[in-house]
Tab-separated table of C-alpha atoms in Angstrom:
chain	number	residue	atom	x	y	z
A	1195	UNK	CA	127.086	98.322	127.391
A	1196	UNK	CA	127.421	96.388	130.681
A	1197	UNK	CA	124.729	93.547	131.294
A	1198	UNK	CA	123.758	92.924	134.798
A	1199	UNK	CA	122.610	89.144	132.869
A	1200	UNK	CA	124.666	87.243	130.362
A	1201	UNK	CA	121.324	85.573	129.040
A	1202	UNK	CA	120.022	89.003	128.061
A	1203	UNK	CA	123.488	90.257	126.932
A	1204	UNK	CA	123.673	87.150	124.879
A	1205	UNK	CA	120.280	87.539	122.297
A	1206	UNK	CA	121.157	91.615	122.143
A	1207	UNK	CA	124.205	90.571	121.060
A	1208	UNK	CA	122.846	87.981	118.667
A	1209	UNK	CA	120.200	90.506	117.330
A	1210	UNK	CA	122.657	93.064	117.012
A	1211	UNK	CA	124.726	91.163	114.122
A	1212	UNK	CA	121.249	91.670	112.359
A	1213	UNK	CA	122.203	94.380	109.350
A	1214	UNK	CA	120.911	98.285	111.001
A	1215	UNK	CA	120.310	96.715	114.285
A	1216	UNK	CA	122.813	98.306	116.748
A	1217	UNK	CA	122.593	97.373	120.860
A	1218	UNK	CA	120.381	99.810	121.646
A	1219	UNK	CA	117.560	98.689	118.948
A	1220	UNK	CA	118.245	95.244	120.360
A	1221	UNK	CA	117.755	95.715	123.725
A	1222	UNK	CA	114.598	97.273	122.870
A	1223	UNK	CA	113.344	94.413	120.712
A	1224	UNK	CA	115.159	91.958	123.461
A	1225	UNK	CA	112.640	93.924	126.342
A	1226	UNK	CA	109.287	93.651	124.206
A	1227	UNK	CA	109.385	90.141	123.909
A	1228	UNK	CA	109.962	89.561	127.569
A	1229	UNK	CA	107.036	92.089	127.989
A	1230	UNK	CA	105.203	89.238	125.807
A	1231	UNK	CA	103.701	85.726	126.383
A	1232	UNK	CA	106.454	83.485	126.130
A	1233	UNK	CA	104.612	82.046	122.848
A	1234	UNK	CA	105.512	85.193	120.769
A	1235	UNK	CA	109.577	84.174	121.166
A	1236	UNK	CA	108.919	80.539	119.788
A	1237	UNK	CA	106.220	81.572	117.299
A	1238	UNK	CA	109.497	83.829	115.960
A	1239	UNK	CA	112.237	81.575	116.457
A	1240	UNK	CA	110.525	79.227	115.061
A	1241	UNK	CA	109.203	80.937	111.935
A	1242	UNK	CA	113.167	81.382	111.145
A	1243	UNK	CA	114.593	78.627	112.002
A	1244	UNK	CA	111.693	76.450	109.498
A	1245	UNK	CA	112.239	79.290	107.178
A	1246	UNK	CA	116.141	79.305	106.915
A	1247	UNK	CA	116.088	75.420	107.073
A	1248	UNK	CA	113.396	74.697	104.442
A	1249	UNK	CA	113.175	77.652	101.951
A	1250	UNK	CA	113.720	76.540	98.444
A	1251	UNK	CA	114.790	78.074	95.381
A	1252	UNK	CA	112.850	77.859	91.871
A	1253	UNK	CA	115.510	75.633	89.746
A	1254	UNK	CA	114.363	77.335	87.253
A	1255	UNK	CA	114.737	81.188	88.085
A	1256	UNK	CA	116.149	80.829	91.369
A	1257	UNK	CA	113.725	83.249	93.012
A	1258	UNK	CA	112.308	81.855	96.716
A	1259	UNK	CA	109.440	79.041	96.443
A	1260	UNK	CA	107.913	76.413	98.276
A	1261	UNK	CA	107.969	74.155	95.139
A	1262	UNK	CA	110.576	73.384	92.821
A	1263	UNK	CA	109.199	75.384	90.415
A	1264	UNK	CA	107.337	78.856	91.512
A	1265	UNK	CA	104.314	80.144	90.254
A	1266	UNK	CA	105.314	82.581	88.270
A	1267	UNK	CA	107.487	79.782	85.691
A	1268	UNK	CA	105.060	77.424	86.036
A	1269	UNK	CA	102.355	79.918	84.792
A	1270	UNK	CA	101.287	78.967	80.879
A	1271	UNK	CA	99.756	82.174	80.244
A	1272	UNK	CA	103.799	84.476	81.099
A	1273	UNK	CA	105.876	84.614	78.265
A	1274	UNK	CA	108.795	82.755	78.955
A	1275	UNK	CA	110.925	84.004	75.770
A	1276	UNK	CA	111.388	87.228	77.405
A	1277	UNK	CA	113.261	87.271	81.020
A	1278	UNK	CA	114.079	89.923	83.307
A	1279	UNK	CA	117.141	90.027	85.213
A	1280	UNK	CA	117.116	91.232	88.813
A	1281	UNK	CA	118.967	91.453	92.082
A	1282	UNK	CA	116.509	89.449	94.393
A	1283	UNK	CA	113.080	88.445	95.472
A	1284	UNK	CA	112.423	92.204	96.263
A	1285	UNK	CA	112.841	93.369	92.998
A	1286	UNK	CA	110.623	90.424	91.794
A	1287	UNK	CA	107.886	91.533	93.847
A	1288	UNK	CA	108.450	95.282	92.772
A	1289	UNK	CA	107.622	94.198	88.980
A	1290	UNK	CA	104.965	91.979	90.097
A	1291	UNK	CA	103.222	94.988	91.522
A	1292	UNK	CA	103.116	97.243	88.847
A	1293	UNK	CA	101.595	94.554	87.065
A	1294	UNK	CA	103.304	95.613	83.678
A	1295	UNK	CA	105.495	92.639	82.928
A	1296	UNK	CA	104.233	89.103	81.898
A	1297	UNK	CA	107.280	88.142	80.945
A	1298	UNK	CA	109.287	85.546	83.716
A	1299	UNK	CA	112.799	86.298	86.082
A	1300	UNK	CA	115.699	85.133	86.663
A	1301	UNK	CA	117.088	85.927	89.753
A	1302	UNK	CA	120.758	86.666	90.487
A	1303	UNK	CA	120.398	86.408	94.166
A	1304	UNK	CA	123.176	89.660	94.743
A	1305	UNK	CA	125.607	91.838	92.325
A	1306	UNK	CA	129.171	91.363	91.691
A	1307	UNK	CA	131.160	93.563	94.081
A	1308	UNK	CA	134.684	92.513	95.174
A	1309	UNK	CA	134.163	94.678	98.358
A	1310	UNK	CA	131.672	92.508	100.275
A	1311	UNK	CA	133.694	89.455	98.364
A	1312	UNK	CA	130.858	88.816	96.055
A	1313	UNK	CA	131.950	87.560	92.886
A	1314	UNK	CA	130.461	85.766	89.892
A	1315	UNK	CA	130.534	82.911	90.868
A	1316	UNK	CA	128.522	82.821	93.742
A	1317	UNK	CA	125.740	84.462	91.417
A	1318	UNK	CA	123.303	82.432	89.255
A	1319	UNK	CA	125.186	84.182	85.527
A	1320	UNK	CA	125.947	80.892	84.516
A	1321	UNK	CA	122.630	79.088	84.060
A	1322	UNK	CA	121.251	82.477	82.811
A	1323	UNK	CA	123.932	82.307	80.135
A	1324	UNK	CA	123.022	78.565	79.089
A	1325	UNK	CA	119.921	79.606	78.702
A	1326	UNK	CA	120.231	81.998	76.430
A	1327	UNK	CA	122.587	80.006	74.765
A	1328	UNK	CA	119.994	77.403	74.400
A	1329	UNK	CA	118.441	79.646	71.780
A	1330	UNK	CA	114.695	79.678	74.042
A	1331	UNK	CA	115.099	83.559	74.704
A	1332	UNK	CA	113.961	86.493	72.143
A	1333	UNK	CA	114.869	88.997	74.678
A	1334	UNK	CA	116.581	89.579	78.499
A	1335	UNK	CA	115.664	92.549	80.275
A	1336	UNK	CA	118.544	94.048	82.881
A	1337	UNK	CA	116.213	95.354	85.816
A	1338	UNK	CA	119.549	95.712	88.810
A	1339	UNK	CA	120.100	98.895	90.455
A	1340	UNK	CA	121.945	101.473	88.813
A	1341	UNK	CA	124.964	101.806	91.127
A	1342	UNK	CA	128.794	100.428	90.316
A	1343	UNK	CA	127.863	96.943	90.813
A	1344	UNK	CA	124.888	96.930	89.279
A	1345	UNK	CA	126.666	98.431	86.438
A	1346	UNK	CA	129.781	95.759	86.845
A	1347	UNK	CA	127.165	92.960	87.138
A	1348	UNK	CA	124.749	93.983	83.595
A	1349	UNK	CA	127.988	94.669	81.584
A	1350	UNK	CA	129.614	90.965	82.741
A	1351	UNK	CA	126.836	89.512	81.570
A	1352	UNK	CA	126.165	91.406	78.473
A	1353	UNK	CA	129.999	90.533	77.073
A	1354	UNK	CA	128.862	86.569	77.251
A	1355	UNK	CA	125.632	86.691	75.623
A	1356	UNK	CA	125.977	89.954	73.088
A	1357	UNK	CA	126.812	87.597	70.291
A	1358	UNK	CA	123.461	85.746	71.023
A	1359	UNK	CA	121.237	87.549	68.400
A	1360	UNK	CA	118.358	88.325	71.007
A	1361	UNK	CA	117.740	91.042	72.133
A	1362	UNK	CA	119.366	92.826	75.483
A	1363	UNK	CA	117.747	95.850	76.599
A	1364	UNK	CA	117.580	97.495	80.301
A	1365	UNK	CA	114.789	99.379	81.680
A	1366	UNK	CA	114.537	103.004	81.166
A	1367	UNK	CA	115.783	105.515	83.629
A	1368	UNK	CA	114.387	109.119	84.252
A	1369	UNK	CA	112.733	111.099	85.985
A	1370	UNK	CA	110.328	109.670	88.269
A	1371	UNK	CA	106.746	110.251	87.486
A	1372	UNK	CA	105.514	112.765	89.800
A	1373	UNK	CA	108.945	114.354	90.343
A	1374	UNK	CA	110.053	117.791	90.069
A	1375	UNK	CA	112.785	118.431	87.335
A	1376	UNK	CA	114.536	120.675	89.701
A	1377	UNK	CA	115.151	118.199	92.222
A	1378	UNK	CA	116.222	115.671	89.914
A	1379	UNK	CA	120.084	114.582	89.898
A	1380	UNK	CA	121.754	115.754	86.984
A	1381	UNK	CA	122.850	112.103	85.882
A	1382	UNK	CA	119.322	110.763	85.561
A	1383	UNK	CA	118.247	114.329	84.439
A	1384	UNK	CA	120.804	114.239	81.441
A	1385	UNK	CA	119.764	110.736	80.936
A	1386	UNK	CA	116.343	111.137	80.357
A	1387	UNK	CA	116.850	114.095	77.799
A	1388	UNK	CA	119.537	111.839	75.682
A	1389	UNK	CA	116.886	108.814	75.851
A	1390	UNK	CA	114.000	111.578	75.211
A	1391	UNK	CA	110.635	109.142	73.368
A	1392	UNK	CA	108.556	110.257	70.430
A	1393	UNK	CA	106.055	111.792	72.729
A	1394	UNK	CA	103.091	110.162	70.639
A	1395	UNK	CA	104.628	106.861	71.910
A	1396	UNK	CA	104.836	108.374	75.630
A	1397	UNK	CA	101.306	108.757	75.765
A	1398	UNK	CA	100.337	105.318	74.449
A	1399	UNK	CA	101.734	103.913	77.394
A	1400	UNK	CA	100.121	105.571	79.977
B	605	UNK	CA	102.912	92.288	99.905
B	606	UNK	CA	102.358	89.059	98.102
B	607	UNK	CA	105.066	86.182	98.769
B	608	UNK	CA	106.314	83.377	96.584
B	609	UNK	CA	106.824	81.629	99.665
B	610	UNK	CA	104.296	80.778	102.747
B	611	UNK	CA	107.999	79.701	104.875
B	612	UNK	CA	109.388	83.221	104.147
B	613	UNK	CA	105.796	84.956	104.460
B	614	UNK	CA	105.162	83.650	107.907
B	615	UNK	CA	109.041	84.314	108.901
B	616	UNK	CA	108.471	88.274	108.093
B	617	UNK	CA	105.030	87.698	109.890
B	618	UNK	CA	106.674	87.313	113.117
B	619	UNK	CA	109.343	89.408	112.576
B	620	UNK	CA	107.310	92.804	111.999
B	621	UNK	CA	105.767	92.430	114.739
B	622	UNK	CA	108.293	93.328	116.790
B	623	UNK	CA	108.297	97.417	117.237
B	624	UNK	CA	109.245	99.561	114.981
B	625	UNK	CA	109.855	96.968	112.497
B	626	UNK	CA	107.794	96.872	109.587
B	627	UNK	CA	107.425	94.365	106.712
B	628	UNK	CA	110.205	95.894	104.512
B	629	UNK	CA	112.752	95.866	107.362
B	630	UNK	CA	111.838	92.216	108.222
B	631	UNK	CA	112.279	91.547	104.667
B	632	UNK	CA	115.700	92.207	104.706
B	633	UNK	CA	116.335	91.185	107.498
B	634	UNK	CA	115.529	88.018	106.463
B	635	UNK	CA	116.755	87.823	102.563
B	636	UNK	CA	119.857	88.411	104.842
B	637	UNK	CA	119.488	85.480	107.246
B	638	UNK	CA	119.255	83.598	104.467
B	639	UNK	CA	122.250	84.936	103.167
B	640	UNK	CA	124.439	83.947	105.766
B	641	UNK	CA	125.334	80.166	107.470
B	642	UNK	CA	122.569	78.533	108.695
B	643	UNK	CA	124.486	78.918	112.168
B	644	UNK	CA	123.610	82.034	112.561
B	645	UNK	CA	119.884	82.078	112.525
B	646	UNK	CA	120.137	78.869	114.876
B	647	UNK	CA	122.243	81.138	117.194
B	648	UNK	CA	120.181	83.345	117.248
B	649	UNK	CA	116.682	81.827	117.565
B	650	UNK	CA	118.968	79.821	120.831
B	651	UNK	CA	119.775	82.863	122.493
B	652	UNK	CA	116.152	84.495	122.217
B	653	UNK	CA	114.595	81.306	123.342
B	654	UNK	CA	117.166	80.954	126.129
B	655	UNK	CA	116.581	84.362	127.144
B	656	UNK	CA	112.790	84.108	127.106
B	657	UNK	CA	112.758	80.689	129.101
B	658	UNK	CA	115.175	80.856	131.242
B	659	UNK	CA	115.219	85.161	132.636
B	660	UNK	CA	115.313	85.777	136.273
B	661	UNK	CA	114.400	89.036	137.942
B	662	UNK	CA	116.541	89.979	141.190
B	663	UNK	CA	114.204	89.497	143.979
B	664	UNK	CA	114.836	92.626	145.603
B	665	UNK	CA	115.190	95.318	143.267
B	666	UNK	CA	113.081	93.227	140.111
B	667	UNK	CA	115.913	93.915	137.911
B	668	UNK	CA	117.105	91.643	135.024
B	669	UNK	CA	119.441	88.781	136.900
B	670	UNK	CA	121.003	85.875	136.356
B	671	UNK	CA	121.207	85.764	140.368
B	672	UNK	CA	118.293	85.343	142.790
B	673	UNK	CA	119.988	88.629	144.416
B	674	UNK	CA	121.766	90.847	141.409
B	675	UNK	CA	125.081	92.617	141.512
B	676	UNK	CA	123.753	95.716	143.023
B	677	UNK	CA	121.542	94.257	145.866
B	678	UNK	CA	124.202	92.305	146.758
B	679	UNK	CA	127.222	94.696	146.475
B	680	UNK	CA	128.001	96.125	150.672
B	681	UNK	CA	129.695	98.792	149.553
B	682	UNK	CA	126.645	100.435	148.462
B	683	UNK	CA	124.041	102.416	150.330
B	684	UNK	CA	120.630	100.264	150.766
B	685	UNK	CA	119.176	103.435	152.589
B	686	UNK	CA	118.756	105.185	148.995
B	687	UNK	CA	116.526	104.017	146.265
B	688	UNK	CA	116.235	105.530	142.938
B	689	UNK	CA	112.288	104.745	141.228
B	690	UNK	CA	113.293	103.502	137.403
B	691	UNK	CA	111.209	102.041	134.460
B	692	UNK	CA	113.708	99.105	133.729
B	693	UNK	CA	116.990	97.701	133.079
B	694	UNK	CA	117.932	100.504	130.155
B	695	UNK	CA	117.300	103.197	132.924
B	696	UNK	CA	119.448	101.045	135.513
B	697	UNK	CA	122.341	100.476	133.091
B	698	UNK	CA	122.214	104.601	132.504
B	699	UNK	CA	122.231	105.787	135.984
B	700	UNK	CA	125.353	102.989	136.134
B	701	UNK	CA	127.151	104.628	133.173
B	702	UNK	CA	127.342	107.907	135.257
B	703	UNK	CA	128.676	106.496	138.028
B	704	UNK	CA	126.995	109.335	140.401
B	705	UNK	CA	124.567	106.568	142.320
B	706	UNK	CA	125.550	104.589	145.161
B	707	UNK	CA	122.796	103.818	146.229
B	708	UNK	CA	120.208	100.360	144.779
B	709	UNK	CA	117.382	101.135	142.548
B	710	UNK	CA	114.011	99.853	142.480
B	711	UNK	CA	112.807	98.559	139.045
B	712	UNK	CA	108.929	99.123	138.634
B	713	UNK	CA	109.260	97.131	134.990
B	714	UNK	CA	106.903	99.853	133.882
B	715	UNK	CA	104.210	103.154	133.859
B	716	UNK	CA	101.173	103.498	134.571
B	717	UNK	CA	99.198	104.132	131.265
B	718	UNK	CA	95.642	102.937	130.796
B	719	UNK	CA	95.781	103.181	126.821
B	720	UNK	CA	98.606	100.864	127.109
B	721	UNK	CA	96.177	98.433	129.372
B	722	UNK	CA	99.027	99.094	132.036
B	723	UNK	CA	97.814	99.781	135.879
B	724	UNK	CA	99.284	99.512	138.718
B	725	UNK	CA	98.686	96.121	139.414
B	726	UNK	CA	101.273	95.070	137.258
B	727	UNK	CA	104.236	97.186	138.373
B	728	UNK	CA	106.130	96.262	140.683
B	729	UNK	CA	104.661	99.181	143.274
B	730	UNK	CA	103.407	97.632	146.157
B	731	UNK	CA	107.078	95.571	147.520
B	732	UNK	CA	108.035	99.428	147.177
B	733	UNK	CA	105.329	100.349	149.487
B	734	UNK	CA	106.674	97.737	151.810
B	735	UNK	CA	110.163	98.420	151.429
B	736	UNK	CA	109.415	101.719	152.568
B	737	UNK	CA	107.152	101.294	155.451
B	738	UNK	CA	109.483	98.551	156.643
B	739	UNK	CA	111.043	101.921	157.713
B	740	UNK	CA	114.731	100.641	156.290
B	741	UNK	CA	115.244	103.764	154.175
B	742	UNK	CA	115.788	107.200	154.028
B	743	UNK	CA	115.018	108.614	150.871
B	744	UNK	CA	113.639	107.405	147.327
B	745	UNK	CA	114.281	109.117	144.164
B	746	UNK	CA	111.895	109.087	141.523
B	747	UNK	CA	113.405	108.582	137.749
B	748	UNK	CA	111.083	108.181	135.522
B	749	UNK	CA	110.813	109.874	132.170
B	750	UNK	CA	108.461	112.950	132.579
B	751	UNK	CA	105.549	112.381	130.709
B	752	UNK	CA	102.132	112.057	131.244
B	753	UNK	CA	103.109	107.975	132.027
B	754	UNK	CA	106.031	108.822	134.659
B	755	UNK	CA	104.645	111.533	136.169
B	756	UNK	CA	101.535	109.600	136.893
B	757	UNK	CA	103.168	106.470	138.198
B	758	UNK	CA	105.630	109.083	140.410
B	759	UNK	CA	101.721	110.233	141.651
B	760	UNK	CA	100.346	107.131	142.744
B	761	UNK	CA	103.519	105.953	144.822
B	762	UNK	CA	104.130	109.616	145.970
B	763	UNK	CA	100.178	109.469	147.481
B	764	UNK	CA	101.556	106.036	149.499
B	765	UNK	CA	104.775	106.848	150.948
B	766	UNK	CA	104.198	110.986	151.348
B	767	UNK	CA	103.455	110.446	155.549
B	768	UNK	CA	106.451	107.501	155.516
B	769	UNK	CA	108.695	110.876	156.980
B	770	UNK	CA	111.481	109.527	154.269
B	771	UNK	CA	112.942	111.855	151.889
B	772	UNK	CA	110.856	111.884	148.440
B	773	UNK	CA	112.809	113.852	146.223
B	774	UNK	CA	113.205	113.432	141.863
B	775	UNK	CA	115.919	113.639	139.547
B	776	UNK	CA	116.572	117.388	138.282
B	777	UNK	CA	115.119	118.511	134.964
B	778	UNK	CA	116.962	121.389	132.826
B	779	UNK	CA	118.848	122.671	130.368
B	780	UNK	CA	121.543	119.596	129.303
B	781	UNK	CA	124.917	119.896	129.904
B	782	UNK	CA	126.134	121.779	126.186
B	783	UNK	CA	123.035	122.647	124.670
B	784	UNK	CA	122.232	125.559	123.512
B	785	UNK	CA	119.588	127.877	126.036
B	786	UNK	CA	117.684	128.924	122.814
B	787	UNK	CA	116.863	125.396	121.185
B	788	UNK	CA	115.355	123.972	124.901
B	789	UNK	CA	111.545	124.253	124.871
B	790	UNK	CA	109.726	126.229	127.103
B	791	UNK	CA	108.876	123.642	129.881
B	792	UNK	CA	112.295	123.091	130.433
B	793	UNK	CA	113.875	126.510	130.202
B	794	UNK	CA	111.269	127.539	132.733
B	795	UNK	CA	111.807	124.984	135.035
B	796	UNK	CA	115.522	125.020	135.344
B	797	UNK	CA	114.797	129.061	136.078
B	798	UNK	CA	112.158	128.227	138.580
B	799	UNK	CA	114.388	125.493	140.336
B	800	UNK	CA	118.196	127.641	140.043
B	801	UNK	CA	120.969	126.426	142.199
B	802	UNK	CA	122.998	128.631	144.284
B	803	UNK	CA	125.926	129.191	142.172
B	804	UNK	CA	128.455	127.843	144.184
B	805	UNK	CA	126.543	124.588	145.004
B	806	UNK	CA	126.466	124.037	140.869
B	807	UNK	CA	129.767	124.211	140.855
B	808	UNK	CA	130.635	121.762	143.605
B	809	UNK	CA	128.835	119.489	142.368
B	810	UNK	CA	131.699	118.968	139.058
């Protein structure tokens, strides 16, 4: 793409480094906002740049929060012997909706995978480990994404706390509810027939 | 969706409202701003505010410019006699790609569309009207999309400049170079029948 102005060819280029933005998004999102009051490109920019300079983490389960420690561990009424692993704020929101877990998180903040150079140590295992180690946990749920990493990250976790005594469980895959068995993948399909449930106990849970 | 966080709630605020970005996208786009140096969000909210203060139109043709006169106003070697109608810069950088024009364009910045609260009043039609009358061209070529939008905006200037005695011509619509006659839709295929070429001409023109 050739830019008859290097101030416009300079913020699509900037935009574009955005993950799924390529130039041609960007020049679209570049054109609205000069179709806009100017206010609408400093209301933005400076929405980020407060966000990326302020945002704090829970020290607790590292999840995003304006206060040390977010709502959700600070709540009395959440069980806070039972914690569910996951990936990042997303996933911490998905739960939140369903409304089905009153346990508390502890968030990762990404999965090990040597490809995009993420290892363990840039992850929050460690404090996760102490505190199961600390003997305040009767249970840690693994909620990440069932793909290699996600697989990689549960399993390096599992060999340093296994000897614990509490118990380490991961949420149930299957079908989805609502989907057709003949669409299914054969993986999860399989999967949910080996990890079939007394169907009395299905039920109950609905 | 509920946040943990008024900083990141008001940071995917902003961001979904640009178009075709909704509040899942501007999630992630953000988790991933985060993610990365705090240089990079400060680059980027620099370039956009940059952009947004500092734009200049060419004050000829209303193109993007960093120069009161751009490139192609300015460039000799082109013919001034032979304007080609566009929307903006996107259509300008196209017509550039195919390096068929040699002519200087005229950038309206817009259509006409009254659900869009867009009249004529704020395109960039009447310094065409002028250009013309001035009586220092010879023909204008309208290329604007055809829709309902383009084909009204090609309308309203075509009602202006018809008695000027210039050439008023628009670009060709057809059948795209390597696609298939029986996929085209019915507007088109009957067009490019309607408007054939003699045979010879067609191929001159490769």
């Amino acid at each position: 793409m050739e830019f008859s102005s290097k101030l416009l060819e300079k913020a699509v280029n900037e935009i574009s480094q955005l993950p799924g933005i390529g130039k041609r998004t960007a020049l679209r999102l570049v054109l609205h906002l000069l179709k806009q009051p100017k206010e609408q490109t400093s209301f933005l920019t400076q929405a980020l740049v407060n966000m990326r300079e302020e945002i704090k983490f829970c020290e607790s389960c590292h999840n995003i929060s304006d206060t040390a420690i977010c709502e959700i561990c600070s709540n009395k009424n959440r069980n806070h012997q039972l914690v569910c692993v996951v990936e990042d704020i997303r996933d911490v929101m998905a739960i939140e909706n369903t409304g089905q877990f009153k346990g508390i998180y502890h968030v990762l903040g990404g999965k090990i995978s040597p490809i995009d150079g993420v290892g363990p140590s840039q992850l929050k295992i460690s404090s996760l480990v102490e505190k199961v180690k600390s003997g305040q946990l009767t249970e840690v749920i693994f909620a990440l994404s069932s793909t290699m990493e996600g697989d990689t990250t549960n399993f390096y976790i599992y060999k340093q706390i296994a000897d614990s005594g509490i118990i380490i469980s991961t949420i149930a895959r299957g079908i989805a509810v609502g989907d057709e068995l003949e669409y299914a993948d054969e993986v999860t399909l399989g999967r949910s027939i080996l990890q079939r449930l007394p169907f009395e106990k299905a039920i109950k849970n609905n």
